[in-house]
PDB file of C-alpha atoms in Angstrom:
ATOM      1  CA  MET F  79     104.269 135.176  81.939  1.00 45.00           C
ATOM      2  CA  GLY F  80     107.208 137.972  81.389  1.00 44.00           C
ATOM      3  CA  PHE F  81     107.386 141.847  82.418  1.00 50.00           C
ATOM      4  CA  GLY F  82     109.890 144.484  81.428  1.00 49.00           C
ATOM      5  CA  GLY F  83     111.640 147.432  80.900  1.00 52.00           C
ATOM      6  CA  ARG F  84     113.435 149.242  78.299  1.00 58.00           C
ATOM      7  CA  ARG F  85     116.762 147.398  78.882  1.00 61.00           C
ATOM      8  CA  SER F  86     115.466 144.405  81.375  1.00 59.00           C
ATOM      9  CA  GLY F  87     113.066 141.647  81.253  1.00 58.00           C
ATOM     10  CA  PHE F  88     111.813 139.016  83.443  1.00 60.00           C
ATOM     11  CA  GLY F  89     110.168 135.850  81.817  1.00 59.00           C
ATOM     12  CA  ILE F  90     108.903 132.269  83.518  1.00 60.00           C
ATOM     13  CA  GLY F  91     107.957 129.467  81.386  1.00 57.00           C
ATOM     14  CA  GLY F  92     107.083 125.689  81.368  1.00 57.00           C
ATOM     15  CA  THR F  93     104.329 122.960  81.627  1.00 57.00           C
ATOM     16  CA  PHE F  94     101.841 123.947  85.467  1.00 61.00           C
ATOM     17  CA  GLY F  95     100.383 120.856  86.525  1.00 64.00           C
ATOM     18  CA  GLU F  96     100.642 117.596  85.693  1.00 62.00           C
ATOM     19  CA  PRO F  97     102.152 116.737  82.000  1.00 61.00           C
ATOM     20  CA  ALA F  98      99.825 116.023  79.629  1.00 66.00           C
ATOM     21  CA  THR F  99      99.698 111.938  78.446  1.00 72.00           C
ATOM     22  CA  HIS F 100      97.930 110.879  75.136  1.00 78.00           C
ATOM     23  CA  GLU F 101      97.404 107.453  74.723  1.00 85.00           C
ATOM     24  CA  ARG F 102      96.275 105.895  71.679  1.00 86.00           C
ATOM     25  CA  GLN F 103      94.387 102.374  71.465  1.00 88.00           C
ATOM     26  CA  GLN F 104      93.929 100.493  68.006  1.00 89.00           C
ATOM     27  CA  VAL F 105      92.426  97.110  66.417  1.00 90.00           C
ATOM     28  CA  GLN F 106      93.236  96.311  63.332  1.00 91.00           C
ATOM     29  CA  LEU F 107      91.474  93.540  61.255  1.00 90.00           C
ATOM     30  CA  LEU F 108      92.182  91.753  58.046  1.00 91.00           C
ATOM     31  CA  PHE F 109      89.588  89.551  55.684  1.00 91.00           C
ATOM     32  CA  ILE F 110      91.529  87.667  53.244  1.00 93.00           C
ATOM     33  CA  ASP F 111      89.686  85.040  50.648  1.00 93.00           C
ATOM     34  CA  ARG F 112      91.258  81.300  52.333  1.00 94.00           C
ATOM     35  CA  ALA F 113      90.896  80.336  48.568  1.00 95.00           C
ATOM     36  CA  SER F 114      92.753  82.803  46.500  1.00 96.00           C
ATOM     37  CA  ARG F 115      94.252  84.450  49.520  1.00 93.00           C
ATOM     38  CA  ASP F 116      93.461  87.721  48.292  1.00 93.00           C
ATOM     39  CA  LYS F 117      92.879  90.808  50.707  1.00 91.00           C
ATOM     40  CA  LEU F 118      89.212  91.409  50.881  1.00 88.00           C
ATOM     41  CA  VAL F 119      88.494  94.054  53.446  1.00 88.00           C
ATOM     42  CA  GLU F 120      90.912  96.094  55.943  1.00 89.00           C
ATOM     43  CA  ILE F 121      89.983  97.472  58.731  1.00 89.00           C
ATOM     44  CA  ARG F 122      91.729  99.599  61.621  1.00 90.00           C
ATOM     45  CA  ALA F 123      90.057 101.706  64.302  1.00 89.00           C
ATOM     46  CA  GLN F 124      91.341 103.702  67.057  1.00 88.00           C
ATOM     47  CA  HIS F 125      90.620 105.844  69.814  1.00 86.00           C
ATOM     48  CA  GLU F 126      92.877 108.704  71.097  1.00 84.00           C
ATOM     49  CA  ALA F 127      92.352 110.514  74.820  1.00 83.00           C
ATOM     50  CA  ARG F 128      94.216 111.572  77.504  1.00 82.00           C
ATOM     51  CA  TYR F 129      93.492 108.547  79.614  1.00 78.00           C
ATOM     52  CA  SER F 130      92.163 105.119  77.967  1.00 79.00           C
ATOM     53  CA  SER F 131      91.457 101.512  78.992  1.00 83.00           C
ATOM     54  CA  ALA F 132      90.979  97.984  77.682  1.00 85.00           C
ATOM     55  CA  ASP F 133      87.577  98.390  78.499  1.00 86.00           C
ATOM     56  CA  PHE F 134      87.633 100.423  75.114  1.00 85.00           C
ATOM     57  CA  LEU F 135      88.563  97.700  73.017  1.00 88.00           C
ATOM     58  CA  PRO F 136      84.950  95.956  72.390  1.00 89.00           C
ATOM     59  CA  LEU F 137      84.101  99.453  71.537  1.00 88.00           C
ATOM     60  CA  LEU F 138      86.558 100.079  69.025  1.00 88.00           C
ATOM     61  CA  PHE F 139      85.912  96.717  67.068  1.00 89.00           C
ATOM     62  CA  ASP F 140      81.756  97.552  67.496  1.00 88.00           C
ATOM     63  CA  ALA F 141      83.184 100.810  65.651  1.00 87.00           C
ATOM     64  CA  GLY F 142      84.855  99.338  63.000  1.00 88.00           C
ATOM     65  CA  LEU F 143      82.799  96.709  61.847  1.00 88.00           C
ATOM     66  CA  SER F 144      79.539  98.764  62.236  1.00 87.00           C
ATOM     67  CA  GLY F 145      77.816  98.945  58.182  1.00 85.00           C
ATOM     68  CA  PHE F 146      79.726  95.339  57.801  1.00 84.00           C
ATOM     69  CA  PRO F 147      79.592  94.251  54.851  1.00 84.00           C
ATOM     70  CA  ASP F 148      78.741  96.529  53.505  1.00 87.00           C
ATOM     71  CA  LEU F 149      81.843  99.392  53.936  1.00 83.00           C
ATOM     72  CA  LYS F 150      82.844 102.029  51.663  1.00 82.00           C
ATOM     73  CA  ALA F 151      86.363 103.068  50.536  1.00 82.00           C
ATOM     74  CA  GLY F 152      88.184 105.441  52.518  1.00 84.00           C
ATOM     75  CA  THR F 153      88.271 106.951  56.335  1.00 84.00           C
ATOM     76  CA  ARG F 154      84.954 107.609  58.250  1.00 84.00           C
ATOM     77  CA  HIS F 155      84.089 108.155  61.870  1.00 83.00           C
ATOM     78  CA  VAL F 156      82.326 106.275  63.960  1.00 81.00           C
ATOM     79  CA  THR F 157      80.513 107.677  66.772  1.00 80.00           C
ATOM     80  CA  VAL F 158      79.629 105.160  69.662  1.00 77.00           C
ATOM     81  CA  GLN F 159      78.394 104.925  73.147  1.00 75.00           C
ATOM     82  CA  LEU F 160      79.680 104.582  76.058  1.00 72.00           C
ATOM     83  CA  PRO F 161      77.876 101.845  77.910  1.00 70.00           C
TER      84      PRO F 161
END
């Protein structure tokens, strides 16, 4: 907010209310062939929100493993319904 005339001015800035918080939860799964030690599949699922909880961890595993074992390479976005 600000106002002013030709040679003077006044301004106010800053954050009002609670500071914005941002939390990220992430699970990562790595499947390795026992015999050859080759990496078969690497899965990473993450959730970003203002607030999070340990209640989201099972949902992250569900999202990461959805479609397994027929996973396509690359990034994909999965929507999981909250219980």
